[in-house]
PDB file of C-alpha atoms and ligand atoms in Angstrom:
ATOM      1  CA  MET A 140      98.473 110.594 101.991  1.00 98.00           C
ATOM      2  CA  PHE A 141     101.499 112.859 102.410  1.00 98.00           C
ATOM      3  CA  LEU A 142     104.833 111.159 103.014  1.00 98.00           C
ATOM      4  CA  PHE A 143     107.579 113.119 104.758  1.00 98.00           C
ATOM      5  CA  LYS A 144     111.098 111.814 105.257  1.00 98.00           C
ATOM      6  CA  LYS A 145     112.516 115.038 106.694  1.00 97.00           C
ATOM      7  CA  ALA A 146     111.510 116.518 110.044  1.00 96.00           C
ATOM      8  CA  GLN A 147     111.670 120.040 108.631  1.00 95.00           C
ATOM      9  CA  ALA A 148     109.208 119.269 105.838  1.00 96.00           C
ATOM     10  CA  LEU A 149     106.812 117.601 108.285  1.00 96.00           C
ATOM     11  CA  GLN A 150     106.956 120.573 110.617  1.00 95.00           C
ATOM     12  CA  ALA A 151     106.277 123.076 107.827  1.00 94.00           C
ATOM     13  CA  TYR A 152     103.187 121.058 106.867  1.00 94.00           C
ATOM     14  CA  LEU A 153     102.033 120.740 110.488  1.00 94.00           C
ATOM     15  CA  GLU A 154     102.341 124.477 111.077  1.00 92.00           C
ATOM     16  CA  HIS A 155      99.512 124.966 108.591  1.00 87.00           C
ATOM     17  CA  ILE A 156      97.296 122.341 110.285  1.00 89.00           C
ATOM     18  CA  LYS A 157      97.976 123.693 113.782  1.00 87.00           C
ATOM     19  CA  SER A 158      97.066 127.219 112.709  1.00 89.00           C
ATOM     20  CA  THR A 159      93.556 125.950 111.916  1.00 88.00           C
ATOM     21  CA  ASN A 160      93.125 124.403 115.391  1.00 88.00           C
ATOM     22  CA  GLN A 161      92.515 120.886 114.121  1.00 94.00           C
ATOM     23  CA  CYS A 162      92.939 117.834 116.320  1.00 96.00           C
ATOM     24  CA  VAL A 163      96.029 115.793 115.426  1.00 97.00           C
ATOM     25  CA  GLY A 164      96.260 112.099 116.353  1.00 98.00           C
ATOM     26  CA  PHE A 165      99.642 110.365 116.307  1.00 98.00           C
ATOM     27  CA  VAL A 166     100.441 106.657 115.972  1.00 98.00           C
ATOM     28  CA  PRO A 167     104.173 105.885 116.319  1.00 98.00           C
ATOM     29  CA  THR A 168     105.266 102.511 114.921  1.00 98.00           C
ATOM     30  CA  MET A 169     108.351 100.613 113.808  1.00 98.00           C
ATOM     31  CA  GLY A 170     106.682  99.523 110.571  1.00 98.00           C
ATOM     32  CA  ALA A 171     106.119  96.022 109.158  1.00 97.00           C
ATOM     33  CA  LEU A 172     102.523  97.026 109.702  1.00 98.00           C
ATOM     34  CA  HIS A 173      99.778  94.530 110.543  1.00 97.00           C
ATOM     35  CA  GLN A 174      96.096  94.759 111.443  1.00 97.00           C
ATOM     36  CA  GLY A 175      96.953  95.747 115.053  1.00 97.00           C
ATOM     37  CA  HIS A 176      98.708  98.899 113.809  1.00 98.00           C
ATOM     38  CA  LEU A 177      95.893  99.596 111.339  1.00 98.00           C
ATOM     39  CA  ASP A 178      93.283  99.297 114.124  1.00 98.00           C
ATOM     40  CA  LEU A 179      95.176 101.981 116.088  1.00 98.00           C
ATOM     41  CA  ILE A 180      95.272 104.198 113.005  1.00 98.00           C
ATOM     42  CA  LYS A 181      91.553 103.660 112.350  1.00 98.00           C
ATOM     43  CA  GLN A 182      90.792 104.687 115.917  1.00 98.00           C
ATOM     44  CA  SER A 183      92.807 107.886 115.500  1.00 98.00           C
ATOM     45  CA  ILE A 184      91.065 108.618 112.183  1.00 98.00           C
ATOM     46  CA  GLU A 185      87.705 108.229 113.923  1.00 98.00           C
ATOM     47  CA  ASP A 186      88.649 110.525 116.831  1.00 98.00           C
ATOM     48  CA  CYS A 187      90.802 113.201 115.160  1.00 98.00           C
ATOM     49  CA  ASP A 188      90.826 115.576 112.173  1.00 97.00           C
ATOM     50  CA  TYR A 189      94.329 114.471 111.121  1.00 97.00           C
ATOM     51  CA  THR A 190      96.156 111.216 111.690  1.00 98.00           C
ATOM     52  CA  ILE A 191      99.905 110.977 111.497  1.00 98.00           C
ATOM     53  CA  CYS A 192     101.677 107.635 111.553  1.00 98.00           C
ATOM     54  CA  SER A 193     105.432 107.368 111.952  1.00 98.00           C
ATOM     55  CA  ILE A 194     107.615 104.474 110.906  1.00 98.00           C
ATOM     56  CA  PHE A 195     111.015 104.485 112.551  1.00 98.00           C
ATOM     57  CA  VAL A 196     112.964 101.442 113.691  1.00 98.00           C
ATOM     58  CA  ASN A 197     114.531 103.081 116.717  1.00 98.00           C
ATOM     59  CA  PRO A 198     118.076 101.790 117.257  1.00 97.00           C
ATOM     60  CA  THR A 199     118.271 103.072 120.859  1.00 97.00           C
ATOM     61  CA  GLN A 200     115.580 100.695 122.151  1.00 96.00           C
ATOM     62  CA  PHE A 201     117.228  97.507 120.885  1.00 95.00           C
ATOM     63  CA  ASN A 202     119.499  95.929 123.446  1.00 88.00           C
ATOM     64  CA  GLU A 203     120.596  93.197 120.985  1.00 89.00           C
ATOM     65  CA  PRO A 204     122.246  94.401 117.725  1.00 92.00           C
ATOM     66  CA  SER A 205     121.120  91.205 115.961  1.00 92.00           C
ATOM     67  CA  ASP A 206     117.477  91.897 116.952  1.00 91.00           C
ATOM     68  CA  LEU A 207     117.713  95.350 115.342  1.00 95.00           C
ATOM     69  CA  GLU A 208     119.238  93.843 112.218  1.00 95.00           C
ATOM     70  CA  LYS A 209     116.575  91.132 111.941  1.00 92.00           C
ATOM     71  CA  TYR A 210     113.649  93.477 112.605  1.00 94.00           C
ATOM     72  CA  PRO A 211     111.297  93.132 109.593  1.00 94.00           C
ATOM     73  CA  ARG A 212     111.133  96.113 107.220  1.00 96.00           C
ATOM     74  CA  THR A 213     108.417  96.318 104.548  1.00 97.00           C
ATOM     75  CA  PRO A 214     108.150 100.020 103.589  1.00 98.00           C
ATOM     76  CA  ALA A 215     106.364  99.643 100.229  1.00 98.00           C
ATOM     77  CA  LYS A 216     103.678  97.391 101.704  1.00 98.00           C
ATOM     78  CA  ASP A 217     103.328  99.705 104.728  1.00 98.00           C
ATOM     79  CA  ILE A 218     102.742 102.736 102.503  1.00 98.00           C
ATOM     80  CA  ALA A 219     100.059 100.875 100.513  1.00 98.00           C
ATOM     81  CA  LEU A 220      98.281  99.774 103.722  1.00 98.00           C
ATOM     82  CA  LEU A 221      98.321 103.282 105.162  1.00 98.00           C
ATOM     83  CA  GLU A 222      96.940 104.734 101.914  1.00 98.00           C
ATOM     84  CA  ARG A 223      94.166 102.158 101.954  1.00 98.00           C
ATOM     85  CA  VAL A 224      93.142 102.831 105.537  1.00 98.00           C
ATOM     86  CA  GLY A 225      93.039 106.609 104.978  1.00 98.00           C
ATOM     87  CA  CYS A 226      95.988 107.799 107.057  1.00 98.00           C
ATOM     88  CA  ASP A 227      96.691 111.488 106.354  1.00 98.00           C
ATOM     89  CA  VAL A 228     100.435 111.665 106.891  1.00 98.00           C
ATOM     90  CA  LEU A 229     103.284 109.177 107.098  1.00 98.00           C
ATOM     91  CA  PHE A 230     106.524 110.329 108.686  1.00 98.00           C
ATOM     92  CA  MET A 231     109.537 108.104 107.891  1.00 98.00           C
ATOM     93  CA  PRO A 232     112.545 109.913 109.311  1.00 98.00           C
ATOM     94  CA  SER A 233     116.167 108.848 109.179  1.00 97.00           C
ATOM     95  CA  VAL A 234     118.262 108.207 112.285  1.00 97.00           C
ATOM     96  CA  MET A 235     120.047 111.526 111.621  1.00 96.00           C
ATOM     97  CA  ASP A 236     116.741 113.384 111.619  1.00 96.00           C
ATOM     98  CA  VAL A 237     115.552 111.849 114.869  1.00 98.00           C
ATOM     99  CA  TYR A 238     118.925 112.121 116.581  1.00 98.00           C
ATOM    100  CA  PRO A 239     120.802 115.016 114.982  1.00 97.00           C
ATOM    101  CA  PRO A 240     124.380 115.122 116.266  1.00 96.00           C
ATOM    102  CA  GLY A 241     124.687 117.556 119.148  1.00 96.00           C
ATOM    103  CA  LEU A 242     121.009 117.591 120.094  1.00 96.00           C
ATOM    104  CA  PRO A 243     120.499 116.186 123.611  1.00 96.00           C
ATOM    105  CA  THR A 244     117.605 113.727 123.348  1.00 96.00           C
ATOM    106  CA  GLN A 245     117.958 111.665 126.537  1.00 94.00           C
ATOM    107  CA  VAL A 246     114.890 111.924 128.776  1.00 96.00           C
ATOM    108  CA  ASN A 247     116.020 112.730 132.301  1.00 92.00           C
ATOM    109  CA  ILE A 248     113.144 111.632 134.467  1.00 94.00           C
ATOM    110  CA  SER A 249     112.784 108.972 137.127  1.00 95.00           C
ATOM    111  CA  PHE A 250     110.675 106.042 135.969  1.00 96.00           C
ATOM    112  CA  LYS A 251     109.968 105.201 139.620  1.00 96.00           C
ATOM    113  CA  GLY A 252     110.914 101.554 139.079  1.00 96.00           C
ATOM    114  CA  LEU A 253     108.412 101.034 136.239  1.00 98.00           C
ATOM    115  CA  ASP A 254     111.360 100.230 133.974  1.00 97.00           C
ATOM    116  CA  GLU A 255     112.974  97.773 136.377  1.00 97.00           C
ATOM    117  CA  VAL A 256     110.451  94.932 136.146  1.00 98.00           C
ATOM    118  CA  MET A 257     109.403  92.472 133.412  1.00 98.00           C
ATOM    119  CA  GLU A 258     110.714  93.830 130.069  1.00 98.00           C
ATOM    120  CA  GLY A 259     113.155  96.041 131.989  1.00 96.00           C
ATOM    121  CA  THR A 260     114.752  92.984 133.601  1.00 97.00           C
ATOM    122  CA  PHE A 261     115.269  91.162 130.318  1.00 96.00           C
ATOM    123  CA  ARG A 262     115.940  94.142 128.030  1.00 95.00           C
ATOM    124  CA  PRO A 263     118.271  96.509 129.899  1.00 93.00           C
ATOM    125  CA  GLY A 264     118.143 100.056 128.533  1.00 93.00           C
ATOM    126  CA  HIS A 265     115.065  99.304 126.396  1.00 96.00           C
ATOM    127  CA  PHE A 266     112.750 101.795 128.085  1.00 97.00           C
ATOM    128  CA  GLU A 267     115.313 104.617 128.119  1.00 97.00           C
ATOM    129  CA  GLY A 268     115.362 104.166 124.332  1.00 97.00           C
ATOM    130  CA  VAL A 269     111.562 104.035 124.120  1.00 98.00           C
ATOM    131  CA  ALA A 270     111.146 107.187 126.228  1.00 98.00           C
ATOM    132  CA  GLN A 271     113.832 108.928 124.179  1.00 98.00           C
ATOM    133  CA  VAL A 272     112.250 108.187 120.801  1.00 98.00           C
ATOM    134  CA  VAL A 273     108.674 108.850 121.924  1.00 98.00           C
ATOM    135  CA  LYS A 274     109.656 112.222 123.457  1.00 98.00           C
ATOM    136  CA  ARG A 275     111.606 113.198 120.340  1.00 98.00           C
ATOM    137  CA  LEU A 276     108.760 112.201 118.004  1.00 98.00           C
ATOM    138  CA  LEU A 277     106.248 114.058 120.200  1.00 98.00           C
ATOM    139  CA  ASP A 278     108.452 117.168 120.024  1.00 97.00           C
ATOM    140  CA  LEU A 279     108.442 116.923 116.233  1.00 97.00           C
ATOM    141  CA  VAL A 280     104.769 116.061 115.700  1.00 97.00           C
ATOM    142  CA  GLN A 281     103.192 117.854 118.702  1.00 96.00           C
ATOM    143  CA  PRO A 282      99.969 115.841 118.536  1.00 97.00           C
ATOM    144  CA  ASP A 283      96.839 116.393 120.602  1.00 98.00           C
ATOM    145  CA  GLN A 284      96.266 112.648 121.020  1.00 98.00           C
ATOM    146  CA  LEU A 285      98.766 109.805 121.185  1.00 98.00           C
ATOM    147  CA  TYR A 286      97.649 106.243 120.375  1.00 98.00           C
ATOM    148  CA  LEU A 287      99.491 103.256 121.861  1.00 98.00           C
ATOM    149  CA  GLY A 288      98.543  99.570 121.933  1.00 98.00           C
ATOM    150  CA  GLN A 289      97.814  97.560 125.070  1.00 98.00           C
ATOM    151  CA  LYS A 290     100.023  94.905 123.461  1.00 98.00           C
ATOM    152  CA  ASP A 291     103.043  96.719 124.947  1.00 98.00           C
ATOM    153  CA  PHE A 292     101.384  97.422 128.290  1.00 98.00           C
ATOM    154  CA  GLN A 293     104.563  98.287 130.182  1.00 98.00           C
ATOM    155  CA  GLN A 294     105.555 100.690 127.401  1.00 98.00           C
ATOM    156  CA  TYR A 295     102.108 102.303 127.607  1.00 98.00           C
ATOM    157  CA  ARG A 296     102.435 102.718 131.381  1.00 98.00           C
ATOM    158  CA  ILE A 297     105.937 104.213 131.112  1.00 98.00           C
ATOM    159  CA  VAL A 298     104.899 106.672 128.392  1.00 98.00           C
ATOM    160  CA  GLN A 299     101.876 107.631 130.516  1.00 98.00           C
ATOM    161  CA  HIS A 300     104.240 108.280 133.430  1.00 98.00           C
ATOM    162  CA  MET A 301     106.557 110.335 131.185  1.00 98.00           C
ATOM    163  CA  LEU A 302     103.689 112.498 129.894  1.00 98.00           C
ATOM    164  CA  GLU A 303     102.661 113.184 133.508  1.00 98.00           C
ATOM    165  CA  GLN A 304     106.199 113.928 134.706  1.00 97.00           C
ATOM    166  CA  LEU A 305     106.925 116.284 131.802  1.00 98.00           C
ATOM    167  CA  GLN A 306     103.395 117.744 131.970  1.00 97.00           C
ATOM    168  CA  LEU A 307     102.918 117.362 128.232  1.00 98.00           C
ATOM    169  CA  PRO A 308      99.423 118.424 127.095  1.00 97.00           C
ATOM    170  CA  ILE A 309      98.728 115.233 125.146  1.00 98.00           C
ATOM    171  CA  SER A 310      95.852 112.776 125.691  1.00 98.00           C
ATOM    172  CA  LEU A 311      97.063 109.190 125.737  1.00 98.00           C
ATOM    173  CA  ILE A 312      94.743 106.540 124.358  1.00 98.00           C
ATOM    174  CA  MET A 313      95.354 102.811 124.818  1.00 98.00           C
ATOM    175  CA  ALA A 314      93.873 100.584 122.111  1.00 97.00           C
ATOM    176  CA  PRO A 315      92.985  96.922 122.796  1.00 98.00           C
ATOM    177  CA  ILE A 316      95.138  94.069 121.489  1.00 98.00           C
ATOM    178  CA  SER A 317      94.309  92.858 117.984  1.00 98.00           C
ATOM    179  CA  ARG A 318      94.624  89.086 117.720  1.00 98.00           C
ATOM    180  CA  ASP A 319      94.649  86.445 115.017  1.00 98.00           C
ATOM    181  CA  ASP A 320      91.685  84.030 115.058  1.00 98.00           C
ATOM    182  CA  ASP A 321      93.583  81.543 117.214  1.00 98.00           C
ATOM    183  CA  GLY A 322      94.322  84.208 119.829  1.00 98.00           C
ATOM    184  CA  LEU A 323      97.943  85.012 118.967  1.00 98.00           C
ATOM    185  CA  ALA A 324      98.546  88.733 119.519  1.00 98.00           C
ATOM    186  CA  MET A 325      99.477  90.332 116.208  1.00 98.00           C
ATOM    187  CA  SER A 326     103.097  91.403 116.077  1.00 97.00           C
ATOM    188  CA  SER A 327     105.588  92.407 113.400  1.00 94.00           C
ATOM    189  CA  ARG A 328     107.791  89.634 114.774  1.00 94.00           C
ATOM    190  CA  ASN A 329     105.229  86.887 114.014  1.00 96.00           C
ATOM    191  CA  VAL A 330     106.414  86.706 110.384  1.00 94.00           C
ATOM    192  CA  ARG A 331     109.720  85.343 111.667  1.00 94.00           C
ATOM    193  CA  LEU A 332     108.039  82.260 113.215  1.00 97.00           C
ATOM    194  CA  SER A 333     108.437  78.935 111.383  1.00 97.00           C
ATOM    195  CA  PRO A 334     105.190  76.993 110.740  1.00 97.00           C
ATOM    196  CA  LYS A 335     105.973  74.913 113.859  1.00 97.00           C
ATOM    197  CA  GLY A 336     106.610  78.011 115.982  1.00 98.00           C
ATOM    198  CA  ARG A 337     103.469  79.676 114.631  1.00 98.00           C
ATOM    199  CA  ALA A 338     101.477  76.578 115.635  1.00 98.00           C
ATOM    200  CA  THR A 339     102.906  76.730 119.176  1.00 98.00           C
ATOM    201  CA  ALA A 340     102.588  80.505 119.684  1.00 98.00           C
ATOM    202  CA  PRO A 341      98.855  80.682 120.602  1.00 98.00           C
ATOM    203  CA  VAL A 342      99.759  78.898 123.861  1.00 98.00           C
ATOM    204  CA  LEU A 343     100.823  82.293 125.251  1.00 98.00           C
ATOM    205  CA  TYR A 344      97.269  83.638 125.093  1.00 98.00           C
ATOM    206  CA  GLN A 345      95.924  80.305 126.404  1.00 98.00           C
ATOM    207  CA  ILE A 346      98.229  80.647 129.426  1.00 98.00           C
ATOM    208  CA  LEU A 347      97.047  84.200 130.071  1.00 98.00           C
ATOM    209  CA  GLN A 348      93.418  83.075 129.954  1.00 98.00           C
ATOM    210  CA  GLU A 349      94.164  80.123 132.226  1.00 98.00           C
ATOM    211  CA  VAL A 350      95.775  82.443 134.795  1.00 98.00           C
ATOM    212  CA  ARG A 351      92.906  84.928 134.554  1.00 97.00           C
ATOM    213  CA  ASN A 352      90.334  82.169 135.177  1.00 97.00           C
ATOM    214  CA  ALA A 353      92.388  80.616 137.977  1.00 97.00           C
ATOM    215  CA  LEU A 354      92.622  84.001 139.755  1.00 96.00           C
ATOM    216  CA  ASP A 355      88.873  83.767 140.486  1.00 94.00           C
ATOM    217  CA  SER A 356      89.549  81.116 143.109  1.00 95.00           C
ATOM    218  CA  ASN A 357      93.333  80.981 143.630  1.00 94.00           C
ATOM    219  CA  PRO A 358      96.065  83.305 144.893  1.00 93.00           C
ATOM    220  CA  PRO A 359      98.283  84.747 142.111  1.00 94.00           C
ATOM    221  CA  THR A 360     101.227  82.380 142.744  1.00 95.00           C
ATOM    222  CA  GLU A 361      98.992  79.317 142.273  1.00 96.00           C
ATOM    223  CA  ALA A 362      97.188  80.829 139.291  1.00 97.00           C
ATOM    224  CA  ILE A 363     100.596  81.409 137.662  1.00 97.00           C
ATOM    225  CA  GLU A 364     101.602  77.769 138.294  1.00 98.00           C
ATOM    226  CA  LYS A 365      98.385  76.579 136.609  1.00 98.00           C
ATOM    227  CA  GLY A 366      99.213  78.785 133.632  1.00 98.00           C
ATOM    228  CA  LYS A 367     102.775  77.496 133.421  1.00 98.00           C
ATOM    229  CA  SER A 368     101.540  73.895 133.367  1.00 98.00           C
ATOM    230  CA  LEU A 369     100.245  74.516 129.815  1.00 98.00           C
ATOM    231  CA  LEU A 370     103.868  74.734 128.719  1.00 97.00           C
ATOM    232  CA  ASP A 371     104.546  71.060 129.512  1.00 96.00           C
ATOM    233  CA  GLY A 372     105.960  69.383 126.413  1.00 93.00           C
ATOM    234  CA  LYS A 373     106.045  72.654 124.451  1.00 96.00           C
ATOM    235  CA  GLU A 374     109.181  74.192 122.951  1.00 96.00           C
ATOM    236  CA  VAL A 375     108.777  77.529 124.663  1.00 98.00           C
ATOM    237  CA  LYS A 376     111.387  79.358 126.728  1.00 98.00           C
ATOM    238  CA  LEU A 377     109.441  81.391 129.256  1.00 98.00           C
ATOM    239  CA  GLU A 378     111.064  84.641 130.418  1.00 98.00           C
ATOM    240  CA  TYR A 379     108.333  85.823 132.761  1.00 98.00           C
ATOM    241  CA  LEU A 380     104.695  85.288 133.633  1.00 98.00           C
ATOM    242  CA  GLU A 381     103.501  87.806 136.203  1.00 98.00           C
ATOM    243  CA  VAL A 382     100.337  89.271 137.658  1.00 98.00           C
ATOM    244  CA  VAL A 383     101.057  92.927 138.424  1.00 98.00           C
ATOM    245  CA  ASN A 384      99.263  96.065 139.524  1.00 97.00           C
ATOM    246  CA  ARG A 385      98.393  98.144 136.456  1.00 97.00           C
ATOM    247  CA  GLN A 386      99.721 101.370 137.994  1.00 97.00           C
ATOM    248  CA  SER A 387     102.867 100.299 139.821  1.00 97.00           C
ATOM    249  CA  LEU A 388     103.656  97.188 137.711  1.00 98.00           C
ATOM    250  CA  ARG A 389     104.576  95.513 141.011  1.00 97.00           C
ATOM    251  CA  THR A 390     103.341  92.027 141.948  1.00 95.00           C
ATOM    252  CA  MET A 391      99.635  92.065 142.737  1.00 91.00           C
ATOM    253  CA  VAL A 392      98.994  91.546 146.433  1.00 84.00           C
ATOM    254  CA  SER A 393      95.247  92.031 146.820  1.00 81.00           C
ATOM    255  CA  SER A 394      92.591  90.577 144.538  1.00 80.00           C
ATOM    256  CA  ASP A 395      90.700  93.880 144.253  1.00 84.00           C
ATOM    257  CA  GLU A 396      93.593  95.729 142.583  1.00 91.00           C
ATOM    258  CA  PRO A 397      93.263  96.499 138.858  1.00 95.00           C
ATOM    259  CA  ALA A 398      95.853  94.107 137.491  1.00 97.00           C
ATOM    260  CA  VAL A 399      97.391  92.884 134.270  1.00 98.00           C
ATOM    261  CA  ILE A 400      98.831  89.449 133.542  1.00 98.00           C
ATOM    262  CA  CYS A 401     101.962  89.736 131.402  1.00 98.00           C
ATOM    263  CA  ILE A 402     103.994  87.104 129.606  1.00 98.00           C
ATOM    264  CA  ALA A 403     107.203  87.074 127.551  1.00 98.00           C
ATOM    265  CA  ALA A 404     108.663  83.980 125.934  1.00 98.00           C
ATOM    266  CA  TRP A 405     110.954  82.792 123.183  1.00 98.00           C
ATOM    267  CA  ILE A 406     109.392  80.509 120.597  1.00 98.00           C
ATOM    268  CA  ASP A 407     111.508  79.263 117.767  1.00 92.00           C
ATOM    269  CA  GLY A 408     114.114  82.015 118.253  1.00 94.00           C
ATOM    270  CA  VAL A 409     111.488  84.775 118.274  1.00 95.00           C
ATOM    271  CA  ARG A 410     110.705  86.764 121.423  1.00 96.00           C
ATOM    272  CA  LEU A 411     106.968  87.345 121.883  1.00 98.00           C
ATOM    273  CA  ILE A 412     105.023  89.282 124.535  1.00 98.00           C
ATOM    274  CA  ASP A 413     101.339  89.422 125.410  1.00 98.00           C
ATOM    275  CA  ASN A 414      99.044  90.416 128.289  1.00 99.00           C
ATOM    276  CA  VAL A 415      95.440  90.448 129.477  1.00 98.00           C
ATOM    277  CA  LEU A 416      93.781  92.857 131.889  1.00 98.00           C
ATOM    278  CA  VAL A 417      92.150  91.558 135.074  1.00 96.00           C
ATOM    279  CA  ASN A 418      89.258  93.573 136.439  1.00 80.00           C
TER     280      ASN A 418
HETATM  281  P1  AMP B 708     105.526  98.591 117.081  1.00 64.24           P
HETATM  282  O1  AMP B 708     105.543  98.857 115.620  1.00 64.24           O
HETATM  283  O2  AMP B 708     105.622  97.143 117.425  1.00 64.24           O
HETATM  284  O3  AMP B 708     106.475  99.467 117.848  1.00 64.24           O
HETATM  285  O4  AMP B 708     104.069  99.003 117.586  1.00 64.24           O
HETATM  286  C1  AMP B 708     103.544 100.286 117.348  1.00 64.24           C
HETATM  287  C2  AMP B 708     102.282 100.446 118.167  1.00 64.24           C
HETATM  288  O5  AMP B 708     101.343  99.462 117.772  1.00 64.24           O
HETATM  289  C3  AMP B 708     102.523 100.267 119.672  1.00 64.24           C
HETATM  290  O6  AMP B 708     101.744 101.208 120.388  1.00 64.24           O
HETATM  291  C4  AMP B 708     102.036  98.851 119.910  1.00 64.24           C
HETATM  292  O7  AMP B 708     101.595  98.623 121.224  1.00 64.24           O
HETATM  293  C5  AMP B 708     100.886  98.781 118.918  1.00 64.24           C
HETATM  294  N1  AMP B 708     100.583  97.381 118.595  1.00 64.24           N
HETATM  295  C6  AMP B 708     101.451  96.436 118.164  1.00 64.24           C
HETATM  296  N2  AMP B 708     100.825  95.245 118.035  1.00 64.24           N
HETATM  297  C7  AMP B 708      99.535  95.457 118.398  1.00 64.24           C
HETATM  298  C8  AMP B 708      98.391  94.611 118.492  1.00 64.24           C
HETATM  299  N3  AMP B 708      98.438  93.324 118.193  1.00 64.24           N
HETATM  300  N4  AMP B 708      97.226  95.170 118.896  1.00 64.24           N
HETATM  301  C9  AMP B 708      97.170  96.490 119.219  1.00 64.24           C
HETATM  302  N5  AMP B 708      98.208  97.335 119.161  1.00 64.24           N
HETATM  303  C10 AMP B 708      99.380  96.824 118.753  1.00 64.24           C
END
């Protein structure tokens, strides 16, 4: 695996690959890699000639400075995992490389309200930062295929919208959520859970399943109440539990819409998100 820390060096290498018309798959991450990231990378390796993974803890998408500070960083372990899985290139840029002084990197598009619901309500400015870093990384890597996880469904939908608005010739692929055996969605933040918090955390997936089952015979508001009842007696601070249309991310109104049930909650001082699709 090649490791590049400078954008210029990466681009010189990519020029050679591009000149041979090979398909490049790109998996952007913030590191502290787990099996969910590796599953995305494996999918790209299967589909593409070259797979590039980036590790960059993007300061502009953190609305809480303490969250940025506490974000887990395990570069040596990440490099070993990527080598093992057969990733071709790892790009680990510095903040200066991603945001060189004087280079305008803000993405000036309308998100059509996609950024104003769920995560957008609780993390103001988060999606501006996500769009900014994804656009900048895409400019540097210029992949043919971009791989994102369903785990961050709203992020996936917003990036999809951005690719359409900017007419970028990149295929977007959404990979399913990788889970631990007890159903907890894998996340870099899970390592920050205490044993008690880790034991509580699978309730989020149980709630999502409860809501999905209840939707078969109940309107969304009642299905959500049934889901919430699983929180009784649990030390969980729920931020939102919503059933939304997969395109508009607005509250589902008709049962034949393709929908997604999304949840965000604090457990033991750690903010976790998860979702399930409803067909
Ligand atoms: P992150 O490092 O958390 O920014 O995530 C990088 C990419 O990995 C994003 O596209 C995430 O949606 C994806 N991802 C994170 N956790 C999972 C998971 N458990 N299953 C599938 N994809 C994931």
